[in-house]
Amino acid sequence: MKIEKRYPEGRTKAFNITYDDGVLHDVPLIAMLNRYGIKGTFNLNSQLMQTGFTWRHACGMDIIRLRPAEIGDLYAGHEIASHTLTHPYMDSLSDEELYRQLGEDKRNLEAMFGREVAGFAVPFDYYDDRIARCAEKCGFEYARTSDVTLSYTPCRDWYHWKTGVYHVMPELVPYVEGFLKTNEELALCQIVGHSYDLFTENLWDTIESICANIGEHDEIWKCTHLELIRYLKAMEQVEVSDTEIKNYSGLQLWFAVDGNTISLNPGQIIKL
């Protein structure tokens, strides 16, 4: 008997885009994601949003933070996650300032959007165990680092989360092509970047082509990072044997048994 883990509705793969900073270029990006049924995770800096912080890219383009009054329902259907208050280099922060950057940003974003903020994305490249402990103590369910793996295996270290590919990497297209071909159990394709890169690096057509292609595949779960994390955590609360599957989690979970899709409700046991 062959038992395989599946994503919701029996889907075999998952896809997520996670973009940082909350800038004006999110507006056309989200319109494109919505067109193809793709869910994004958007990692925001609440204090920089409140001041409308702007900086000039090396190409001469102004990168403008969205102000709260300009956002409206822009991020509806997508995840909002923390990216710290002010996007600092975190290696030099005191413990007090570190907790302020994460905790206050979480509270600000929750008040701003009227919904839960349970994810954290690290600014820049520096990350260590101290930051991981802070993220957990501040109530975040995961912390996404800047490390990439070019793997389709989801990370299982929630507070040292490594993503799949940074969208400016030359491996982007082959990585996505490999994802569509892989038969790996619970395969994940996760793309990280900034929406302004789509214009400064001439990536718009590439990302739109990827999203259009992914959107056509019903076997791919288009999810937020938080939805993915919660589902993977729930899967860790399952016991599977040759005779039964026990779901001790609080979520409905899916499996394939000899090719036939089944689902288990929270607390349910299925005899095989």
PDB file of C-alpha atoms in Angstrom:
ATOM      1  CA  MET A   1       0.000   0.000   0.000  1.00  0.00           C
ATOM      2  CA  LYS A   2       1.370   3.401  -1.007  1.00  0.00           C
ATOM      3  CA  ILE A   3       0.452   6.392   1.202  1.00  0.00           C
ATOM      4  CA  GLU A   4       1.445   9.879   0.091  1.00  0.00           C
ATOM      5  CA  LYS A   5       0.918  13.243   1.756  1.00  0.00           C
ATOM      6  CA  ARG A   6      -1.015  15.813  -0.229  1.00  0.00           C
ATOM      7  CA  TYR A   7      -1.806  19.503   0.009  1.00  0.00           C
ATOM      8  CA  PRO A   8      -5.440  20.746   0.383  1.00  0.00           C
ATOM      9  CA  GLU A   9      -7.955  19.214  -2.028  1.00  0.00           C
ATOM     10  CA  GLY A  10      -5.408  16.521  -2.833  1.00  0.00           C
ATOM     11  CA  ARG A  11      -3.038  18.827  -4.673  1.00  0.00           C
ATOM     12  CA  THR A  12       0.509  17.544  -5.107  1.00  0.00           C
ATOM     13  CA  LYS A  13       2.455  20.821  -5.118  1.00  0.00           C
ATOM     14  CA  ALA A  14       2.422  24.305  -3.569  1.00  0.00           C
ATOM     15  CA  PHE A  15       3.432  27.724  -4.905  1.00  0.00           C
ATOM     16  CA  ASN A  16       4.044  31.018  -3.095  1.00  0.00           C
ATOM     17  CA  ILE A  17       5.514  34.409  -3.949  1.00  0.00           C
ATOM     18  CA  THR A  18       6.891  36.415  -1.026  1.00  0.00           C
ATOM     19  CA  TYR A  19       7.862  40.035  -1.735  1.00  0.00           C
ATOM     20  CA  ASP A  20       9.366  42.614   0.592  1.00  0.00           C
ATOM     21  CA  ASP A  21       8.968  46.311   1.441  1.00  0.00           C
ATOM     22  CA  GLY A  22       5.400  47.309   0.466  1.00  0.00           C
ATOM     23  CA  VAL A  23       6.199  49.705  -2.374  1.00  0.00           C
ATOM     24  CA  LEU A  24       4.173  51.384  -5.099  1.00  0.00           C
ATOM     25  CA  HIS A  25       5.136  48.640  -7.561  1.00  0.00           C
ATOM     26  CA  ASP A  26       3.041  46.208  -5.493  1.00  0.00           C
ATOM     27  CA  VAL A  27      -0.048  47.739  -7.139  1.00  0.00           C
ATOM     28  CA  PRO A  28       0.489  46.363 -10.670  1.00  0.00           C
ATOM     29  CA  LEU A  29       2.039  43.174  -9.274  1.00  0.00           C
ATOM     30  CA  ILE A  30      -1.009  42.330  -7.166  1.00  0.00           C
ATOM     31  CA  ALA A  31      -3.311  43.013 -10.113  1.00  0.00           C
ATOM     32  CA  MET A  32      -1.279  40.470 -12.073  1.00  0.00           C
ATOM     33  CA  LEU A  33      -1.270  37.899  -9.240  1.00  0.00           C
ATOM     34  CA  ASN A  34      -5.042  38.235  -8.883  1.00  0.00           C
ATOM     35  CA  ARG A  35      -5.486  37.731 -12.618  1.00  0.00           C
ATOM     36  CA  TYR A  36      -3.806  34.325 -12.417  1.00  0.00           C
ATOM     37  CA  GLY A  37      -5.118  33.231  -9.024  1.00  0.00           C
ATOM     38  CA  ILE A  38      -1.743  33.461  -7.268  1.00  0.00           C
ATOM     39  CA  LYS A  39      -1.512  34.283  -3.558  1.00  0.00           C
ATOM     40  CA  GLY A  40       1.344  36.439  -2.353  1.00  0.00           C
ATOM     41  CA  THR A  41       2.945  37.206   0.984  1.00  0.00           C
ATOM     42  CA  PHE A  42       3.873  40.871   1.380  1.00  0.00           C
ATOM     43  CA  ASN A  43       6.390  41.798   4.051  1.00  0.00           C
ATOM     44  CA  LEU A  44       5.925  45.385   5.223  1.00  0.00           C
ATOM     45  CA  ASN A  45       7.729  47.994   7.338  1.00  0.00           C
ATOM     46  CA  SER A  46       4.988  49.883   9.169  1.00  0.00           C
ATOM     47  CA  GLN A  47       7.049  52.912  10.238  1.00  0.00           C
ATOM     48  CA  LEU A  48       8.474  53.465   6.746  1.00  0.00           C
ATOM     49  CA  MET A  49       4.960  53.181   5.343  1.00  0.00           C
ATOM     50  CA  GLN A  50       3.693  55.844   7.713  1.00  0.00           C
ATOM     51  CA  THR A  51       6.365  58.286   6.513  1.00  0.00           C
ATOM     52  CA  GLY A  52       6.136  57.342   2.824  1.00  0.00           C
ATOM     53  CA  PHE A  53       9.879  56.583   2.782  1.00  0.00           C
ATOM     54  CA  THR A  54      11.436  56.936  -0.677  1.00  0.00           C
ATOM     55  CA  TRP A  55      14.883  56.049  -2.023  1.00  0.00           C
ATOM     56  CA  ARG A  56      16.475  56.195  -5.459  1.00  0.00           C
ATOM     57  CA  HIS A  57      17.542  52.967  -7.160  1.00  0.00           C
ATOM     58  CA  ALA A  58      20.875  52.831  -8.976  1.00  0.00           C
ATOM     59  CA  CYS A  59      18.944  52.841 -12.266  1.00  0.00           C
ATOM     60  CA  GLY A  60      17.439  56.222 -11.350  1.00  0.00           C
ATOM     61  CA  MET A  61      13.962  54.981 -10.411  1.00  0.00           C
ATOM     62  CA  ASP A  62      12.364  56.244  -7.200  1.00  0.00           C
ATOM     63  CA  ILE A  63      11.255  53.399  -4.908  1.00  0.00           C
ATOM     64  CA  ILE A  64       8.282  54.696  -2.932  1.00  0.00           C
ATOM     65  CA  ARG A  65       6.759  53.059   0.142  1.00  0.00           C
ATOM     66  CA  LEU A  66       2.973  52.891   0.071  1.00  0.00           C
ATOM     67  CA  ARG A  67       1.319  54.984   2.766  1.00  0.00           C
ATOM     68  CA  PRO A  68      -1.503  53.389   4.804  1.00  0.00           C
ATOM     69  CA  ALA A  69      -4.096  55.772   3.326  1.00  0.00           C
ATOM     70  CA  GLU A  70      -3.104  54.677  -0.190  1.00  0.00           C
ATOM     71  CA  ILE A  71      -3.496  50.952   0.353  1.00  0.00           C
ATOM     72  CA  GLY A  72      -7.240  50.364   0.779  1.00  0.00           C
ATOM     73  CA  ASP A  73      -7.984  46.727  -0.020  1.00  0.00           C
ATOM     74  CA  LEU A  74      -4.860  46.280  -2.164  1.00  0.00           C
ATOM     75  CA  TYR A  75      -3.619  43.287  -0.163  1.00  0.00           C
ATOM     76  CA  ALA A  76      -7.029  41.586   0.185  1.00  0.00           C
ATOM     77  CA  GLY A  77      -6.653  37.859  -0.382  1.00  0.00           C
ATOM     78  CA  HIS A  78      -2.909  38.009   0.257  1.00  0.00           C
ATOM     79  CA  GLU A  79      -0.837  37.667   3.418  1.00  0.00           C
ATOM     80  CA  ILE A  80       0.592  40.628   5.312  1.00  0.00           C
ATOM     81  CA  ALA A  81       3.788  39.829   7.221  1.00  0.00           C
ATOM     82  CA  SER A  82       6.280  41.866   9.222  1.00  0.00           C
ATOM     83  CA  HIS A  83       9.591  43.099   7.811  1.00  0.00           C
ATOM     84  CA  THR A  84      10.513  45.193  10.917  1.00  0.00           C
ATOM     85  CA  LEU A  85       9.610  48.803  11.588  1.00  0.00           C
ATOM     86  CA  THR A  86      12.445  50.476   9.670  1.00  0.00           C
ATOM     87  CA  HIS A  87      14.339  47.771   7.730  1.00  0.00           C
ATOM     88  CA  PRO A  88      17.533  48.010   9.840  1.00  0.00           C
ATOM     89  CA  TYR A  89      20.729  45.998   9.702  1.00  0.00           C
ATOM     90  CA  MET A  90      19.869  43.655  12.543  1.00  0.00           C
ATOM     91  CA  ASP A  91      23.353  42.517  13.588  1.00  0.00           C
ATOM     92  CA  SER A  92      23.989  45.791  15.423  1.00  0.00           C
ATOM     93  CA  LEU A  93      20.665  46.000  17.305  1.00  0.00           C
ATOM     94  CA  SER A  94      20.393  45.690  21.069  1.00  0.00           C
ATOM     95  CA  ASP A  95      17.932  43.133  22.420  1.00  0.00           C
ATOM     96  CA  GLU A  96      15.564  45.946  23.388  1.00  0.00           C
ATOM     97  CA  GLU A  97      15.624  47.465  19.900  1.00  0.00           C
ATOM     98  CA  LEU A  98      15.302  44.072  18.254  1.00  0.00           C
ATOM     99  CA  TYR A  99      12.117  43.320  20.190  1.00  0.00           C
ATOM    100  CA  ARG A 100      10.802  46.788  19.408  1.00  0.00           C
ATOM    101  CA  GLN A 101      11.441  46.399  15.683  1.00  0.00           C
ATOM    102  CA  LEU A 102       9.571  43.080  15.506  1.00  0.00           C
ATOM    103  CA  GLY A 103       6.900  43.443  18.188  1.00  0.00           C
ATOM    104  CA  GLU A 104       5.879  46.997  17.361  1.00  0.00           C
ATOM    105  CA  ASP A 105       5.780  46.294  13.638  1.00  0.00           C
ATOM    106  CA  LYS A 106       3.502  43.307  14.249  1.00  0.00           C
ATOM    107  CA  ARG A 107       1.124  45.386  16.385  1.00  0.00           C
ATOM    108  CA  ASN A 108       1.154  48.302  13.944  1.00  0.00           C
ATOM    109  CA  LEU A 109       0.365  46.114  10.940  1.00  0.00           C
ATOM    110  CA  GLU A 110      -2.412  44.291  12.770  1.00  0.00           C
ATOM    111  CA  ALA A 111      -3.993  47.630  13.697  1.00  0.00           C
ATOM    112  CA  MET A 112      -3.469  49.002  10.203  1.00  0.00           C
ATOM    113  CA  PHE A 113      -5.043  46.045   8.377  1.00  0.00           C
ATOM    114  CA  GLY A 114      -7.412  44.714  11.033  1.00  0.00           C
ATOM    115  CA  ARG A 115      -6.130  41.161  10.750  1.00  0.00           C
ATOM    116  CA  GLU A 116      -3.584  38.757  12.160  1.00  0.00           C
ATOM    117  CA  VAL A 117       0.079  39.172  11.257  1.00  0.00           C
ATOM    118  CA  ALA A 118       1.896  35.927  12.046  1.00  0.00           C
ATOM    119  CA  GLY A 119       4.851  35.887   9.649  1.00  0.00           C
ATOM    120  CA  PHE A 120       8.202  37.678   9.701  1.00  0.00           C
ATOM    121  CA  ALA A 121      10.689  38.224   6.861  1.00  0.00           C
ATOM    122  CA  VAL A 122      14.234  39.275   7.689  1.00  0.00           C
ATOM    123  CA  PRO A 123      15.552  42.531   6.166  1.00  0.00           C
ATOM    124  CA  PHE A 124      18.898  42.324   4.372  1.00  0.00           C
ATOM    125  CA  ASP A 125      20.999  39.173   4.824  1.00  0.00           C
ATOM    126  CA  TYR A 126      21.941  38.983   8.511  1.00  0.00           C
ATOM    127  CA  TYR A 127      20.151  36.426  10.696  1.00  0.00           C
ATOM    128  CA  ASP A 128      21.029  34.452  13.810  1.00  0.00           C
ATOM    129  CA  ASP A 129      19.510  32.463  16.663  1.00  0.00           C
ATOM    130  CA  ARG A 130      18.935  35.603  18.726  1.00  0.00           C
ATOM    131  CA  ILE A 131      16.644  37.010  16.049  1.00  0.00           C
ATOM    132  CA  ALA A 132      14.917  33.639  15.714  1.00  0.00           C
ATOM    133  CA  ARG A 133      14.168  33.576  19.453  1.00  0.00           C
ATOM    134  CA  CYS A 134      12.870  37.132  19.276  1.00  0.00           C
ATOM    135  CA  ALA A 135      10.540  36.290  16.378  1.00  0.00           C
ATOM    136  CA  GLU A 136       9.086  33.350  18.293  1.00  0.00           C
ATOM    137  CA  LYS A 137       8.656  35.323  21.517  1.00  0.00           C
ATOM    138  CA  CYS A 138       6.944  38.159  19.621  1.00  0.00           C
ATOM    139  CA  GLY A 139       4.284  35.706  18.490  1.00  0.00           C
ATOM    140  CA  PHE A 140       5.348  35.031  14.917  1.00  0.00           C
ATOM    141  CA  GLU A 141       4.781  31.519  13.567  1.00  0.00           C
ATOM    142  CA  TYR A 142       7.704  31.632  11.155  1.00  0.00           C
ATOM    143  CA  ALA A 143      10.726  33.740  10.216  1.00  0.00           C
ATOM    144  CA  ARG A 144      11.826  33.784   6.586  1.00  0.00           C
ATOM    145  CA  THR A 145      15.542  34.344   6.063  1.00  0.00           C
ATOM    146  CA  SER A 146      17.291  35.538   2.893  1.00  0.00           C
ATOM    147  CA  ASP A 147      18.862  32.121   2.291  1.00  0.00           C
ATOM    148  CA  VAL A 148      17.790  30.226  -0.831  1.00  0.00           C
ATOM    149  CA  THR A 149      18.087  26.495  -1.503  1.00  0.00           C
ATOM    150  CA  LEU A 150      16.937  25.895  -5.106  1.00  0.00           C
ATOM    151  CA  SER A 151      15.151  22.923  -3.544  1.00  0.00           C
ATOM    152  CA  TYR A 152      11.526  21.788  -3.815  1.00  0.00           C
ATOM    153  CA  THR A 153      11.579  20.362  -0.294  1.00  0.00           C
ATOM    154  CA  PRO A 154       9.835  22.730   2.146  1.00  0.00           C
ATOM    155  CA  CYS A 155      11.996  23.904   5.015  1.00  0.00           C
ATOM    156  CA  ARG A 156      10.998  22.410   8.365  1.00  0.00           C
ATOM    157  CA  ASP A 157      12.821  24.924  10.562  1.00  0.00           C
ATOM    158  CA  TRP A 158      10.060  27.475  11.038  1.00  0.00           C
ATOM    159  CA  TYR A 159      12.274  30.182  12.526  1.00  0.00           C
ATOM    160  CA  HIS A 160      15.190  29.707  10.120  1.00  0.00           C
ATOM    161  CA  TRP A 161      13.048  29.368   6.992  1.00  0.00           C
ATOM    162  CA  LYS A 162      15.012  29.114   3.754  1.00  0.00           C
ATOM    163  CA  THR A 163      13.187  29.932   0.544  1.00  0.00           C
ATOM    164  CA  GLY A 164      13.469  28.439  -2.937  1.00  0.00           C
ATOM    165  CA  VAL A 165      14.837  31.101  -5.282  1.00  0.00           C
ATOM    166  CA  TYR A 166      15.445  34.840  -5.449  1.00  0.00           C
ATOM    167  CA  HIS A 167      13.833  36.069  -8.640  1.00  0.00           C
ATOM    168  CA  VAL A 168      16.907  37.915  -9.952  1.00  0.00           C
ATOM    169  CA  MET A 169      18.924  34.685  -9.963  1.00  0.00           C
ATOM    170  CA  PRO A 170      19.697  33.158 -13.386  1.00  0.00           C
ATOM    171  CA  GLU A 171      18.351  29.850 -12.042  1.00  0.00           C
ATOM    172  CA  LEU A 172      14.799  31.224 -11.749  1.00  0.00           C
ATOM    173  CA  VAL A 173      13.294  29.824 -14.956  1.00  0.00           C
ATOM    174  CA  PRO A 174      14.977  26.386 -14.786  1.00  0.00           C
ATOM    175  CA  TYR A 175      13.987  26.168 -11.113  1.00  0.00           C
ATOM    176  CA  VAL A 176      10.311  26.717 -11.978  1.00  0.00           C
ATOM    177  CA  GLU A 177      10.508  24.333 -14.939  1.00  0.00           C
ATOM    178  CA  GLY A 178      11.954  21.665 -12.658  1.00  0.00           C
ATOM    179  CA  PHE A 179       9.164  22.261 -10.146  1.00  0.00           C
ATOM    180  CA  LEU A 180       6.518  21.582 -12.777  1.00  0.00           C
ATOM    181  CA  LYS A 181       8.240  18.279 -13.623  1.00  0.00           C
ATOM    182  CA  THR A 182       9.125  17.000 -10.155  1.00  0.00           C
ATOM    183  CA  ASN A 183       7.243  14.153  -8.483  1.00  0.00           C
ATOM    184  CA  GLU A 184       8.638  14.983  -5.025  1.00  0.00           C
ATOM    185  CA  GLU A 185       6.097  14.619  -2.233  1.00  0.00           C
ATOM    186  CA  LEU A 186       4.738  17.994  -1.035  1.00  0.00           C
ATOM    187  CA  ALA A 187       6.921  19.861  -3.525  1.00  0.00           C
ATOM    188  CA  LEU A 188       7.139  23.619  -3.015  1.00  0.00           C
ATOM    189  CA  CYS A 189       8.153  26.446  -5.356  1.00  0.00           C
ATOM    190  CA  GLN A 190       8.692  29.696  -3.457  1.00  0.00           C
ATOM    191  CA  ILE A 191       9.956  32.864  -5.129  1.00  0.00           C
ATOM    192  CA  VAL A 192      11.296  35.810  -3.112  1.00  0.00           C
ATOM    193  CA  GLY A 193      12.041  39.357  -4.207  1.00  0.00           C
ATOM    194  CA  HIS A 194      10.767  42.927  -4.464  1.00  0.00           C
ATOM    195  CA  SER A 195       8.108  44.184  -6.845  1.00  0.00           C
ATOM    196  CA  TYR A 196      10.362  47.036  -7.976  1.00  0.00           C
ATOM    197  CA  ASP A 197      12.865  44.455  -9.271  1.00  0.00           C
ATOM    198  CA  LEU A 198      10.335  43.545 -11.948  1.00  0.00           C
ATOM    199  CA  PHE A 199      10.941  46.987 -13.460  1.00  0.00           C
ATOM    200  CA  THR A 200      14.553  47.750 -12.539  1.00  0.00           C
ATOM    201  CA  GLU A 201      15.750  44.294 -13.658  1.00  0.00           C
ATOM    202  CA  ASN A 202      13.294  43.891 -16.557  1.00  0.00           C
ATOM    203  CA  LEU A 203      11.682  40.823 -14.955  1.00  0.00           C
ATOM    204  CA  TRP A 204       7.995  41.622 -15.474  1.00  0.00           C
ATOM    205  CA  ASP A 205       7.445  39.377 -18.513  1.00  0.00           C
ATOM    206  CA  THR A 206       9.316  36.506 -16.863  1.00  0.00           C
ATOM    207  CA  ILE A 207       7.313  36.628 -13.638  1.00  0.00           C
ATOM    208  CA  GLU A 208       4.026  37.073 -15.484  1.00  0.00           C
ATOM    209  CA  SER A 209       4.800  34.066 -17.679  1.00  0.00           C
ATOM    210  CA  ILE A 210       5.573  31.992 -14.568  1.00  0.00           C
ATOM    211  CA  CYS A 211       2.367  33.066 -12.812  1.00  0.00           C
ATOM    212  CA  ALA A 212       0.245  32.435 -15.908  1.00  0.00           C
ATOM    213  CA  ASN A 213       1.743  28.951 -16.226  1.00  0.00           C
ATOM    214  CA  ILE A 214       1.329  28.109 -12.532  1.00  0.00           C
ATOM    215  CA  GLY A 215      -2.245  29.415 -12.603  1.00  0.00           C
ATOM    216  CA  GLU A 216      -3.194  26.849 -15.243  1.00  0.00           C
ATOM    217  CA  HIS A 217      -2.144  23.887 -13.088  1.00  0.00           C
ATOM    218  CA  ASP A 218      -4.968  22.658 -10.868  1.00  0.00           C
ATOM    219  CA  GLU A 219      -2.617  20.273  -9.062  1.00  0.00           C
ATOM    220  CA  ILE A 220      -0.727  23.261  -7.583  1.00  0.00           C
ATOM    221  CA  TRP A 221      -1.947  24.868  -4.364  1.00  0.00           C
ATOM    222  CA  LYS A 222      -1.530  28.651  -4.642  1.00  0.00           C
ATOM    223  CA  CYS A 223      -1.031  29.609  -1.018  1.00  0.00           C
ATOM    224  CA  THR A 224       0.313  32.248   1.330  1.00  0.00           C
ATOM    225  CA  HIS A 225       3.406  31.506   3.360  1.00  0.00           C
ATOM    226  CA  LEU A 226       1.350  31.339   6.558  1.00  0.00           C
ATOM    227  CA  GLU A 227      -1.156  28.897   5.042  1.00  0.00           C
ATOM    228  CA  LEU A 228       1.758  26.720   3.976  1.00  0.00           C
ATOM    229  CA  ILE A 229       3.430  26.828   7.396  1.00  0.00           C
ATOM    230  CA  ARG A 230       0.228  25.910   9.222  1.00  0.00           C
ATOM    231  CA  TYR A 231      -0.475  23.015   6.886  1.00  0.00           C
ATOM    232  CA  LEU A 232       3.056  21.627   7.177  1.00  0.00           C
ATOM    233  CA  LYS A 233       2.921  21.940  10.971  1.00  0.00           C
ATOM    234  CA  ALA A 234      -0.400  20.069  10.968  1.00  0.00           C
ATOM    235  CA  MET A 235       1.138  17.304   8.864  1.00  0.00           C
ATOM    236  CA  GLU A 236       3.701  16.788  11.633  1.00  0.00           C
ATOM    237  CA  GLN A 237       0.819  15.846  13.952  1.00  0.00           C
ATOM    238  CA  VAL A 238      -0.202  12.832  11.868  1.00  0.00           C
ATOM    239  CA  GLU A 239       0.542   9.175  12.555  1.00  0.00           C
ATOM    240  CA  VAL A 240       0.650   6.918   9.503  1.00  0.00           C
ATOM    241  CA  SER A 241       0.912   3.113   9.594  1.00  0.00           C
ATOM    242  CA  ASP A 242       0.052   0.258   7.267  1.00  0.00           C
ATOM    243  CA  THR A 243      -3.365  -0.038   8.910  1.00  0.00           C
ATOM    244  CA  GLU A 244      -4.505   3.512   9.705  1.00  0.00           C
ATOM    245  CA  ILE A 245      -3.933   7.250   9.492  1.00  0.00           C
ATOM    246  CA  LYS A 246      -4.516   9.393  12.593  1.00  0.00           C
ATOM    247  CA  ASN A 247      -4.929  13.161  12.298  1.00  0.00           C
ATOM    248  CA  TYR A 248      -4.152  14.749  15.665  1.00  0.00           C
ATOM    249  CA  SER A 249      -4.019  18.278  14.201  1.00  0.00           C
ATOM    250  CA  GLY A 250      -6.665  20.972  14.076  1.00  0.00           C
ATOM    251  CA  LEU A 251      -6.760  21.080  10.264  1.00  0.00           C
ATOM    252  CA  GLN A 252      -8.318  18.934   7.565  1.00  0.00           C
ATOM    253  CA  LEU A 253      -5.513  17.033   5.841  1.00  0.00           C
ATOM    254  CA  TRP A 254      -5.242  15.169   2.552  1.00  0.00           C
ATOM    255  CA  PHE A 255      -3.489  11.970   1.462  1.00  0.00           C
ATOM    256  CA  ALA A 256      -3.336   9.669  -1.529  1.00  0.00           C
ATOM    257  CA  VAL A 257      -3.735   5.963  -0.753  1.00  0.00           C
ATOM    258  CA  ASP A 258      -2.780   3.826  -3.739  1.00  0.00           C
ATOM    259  CA  GLY A 259      -3.558   6.808  -5.927  1.00  0.00           C
ATOM    260  CA  ASN A 260      -6.972   7.556  -4.371  1.00  0.00           C
ATOM    261  CA  THR A 261      -7.351  10.931  -2.633  1.00  0.00           C
ATOM    262  CA  ILE A 262      -8.756  10.929   0.904  1.00  0.00           C
ATOM    263  CA  SER A 263      -9.116  13.640   3.544  1.00  0.00           C
ATOM    264  CA  LEU A 264      -9.119  13.464   7.327  1.00  0.00           C
ATOM    265  CA  ASN A 265     -10.919  15.947   9.534  1.00  0.00           C
ATOM    266  CA  PRO A 266      -9.272  17.166  12.747  1.00  0.00           C
ATOM    267  CA  GLY A 267      -9.031  14.266  15.191  1.00  0.00           C
ATOM    268  CA  GLN A 268     -10.205  11.698  12.649  1.00  0.00           C
ATOM    269  CA  ILE A 269      -8.779   8.185  12.299  1.00  0.00           C
ATOM    270  CA  ILE A 270      -9.144   6.271   9.047  1.00  0.00           C
ATOM    271  CA  LYS A 271      -8.657   2.517   8.880  1.00  0.00           C
ATOM    272  CA  LEU A 272      -6.911   1.335   5.729  1.00  0.00           C
TER     273      LEU A 272
END
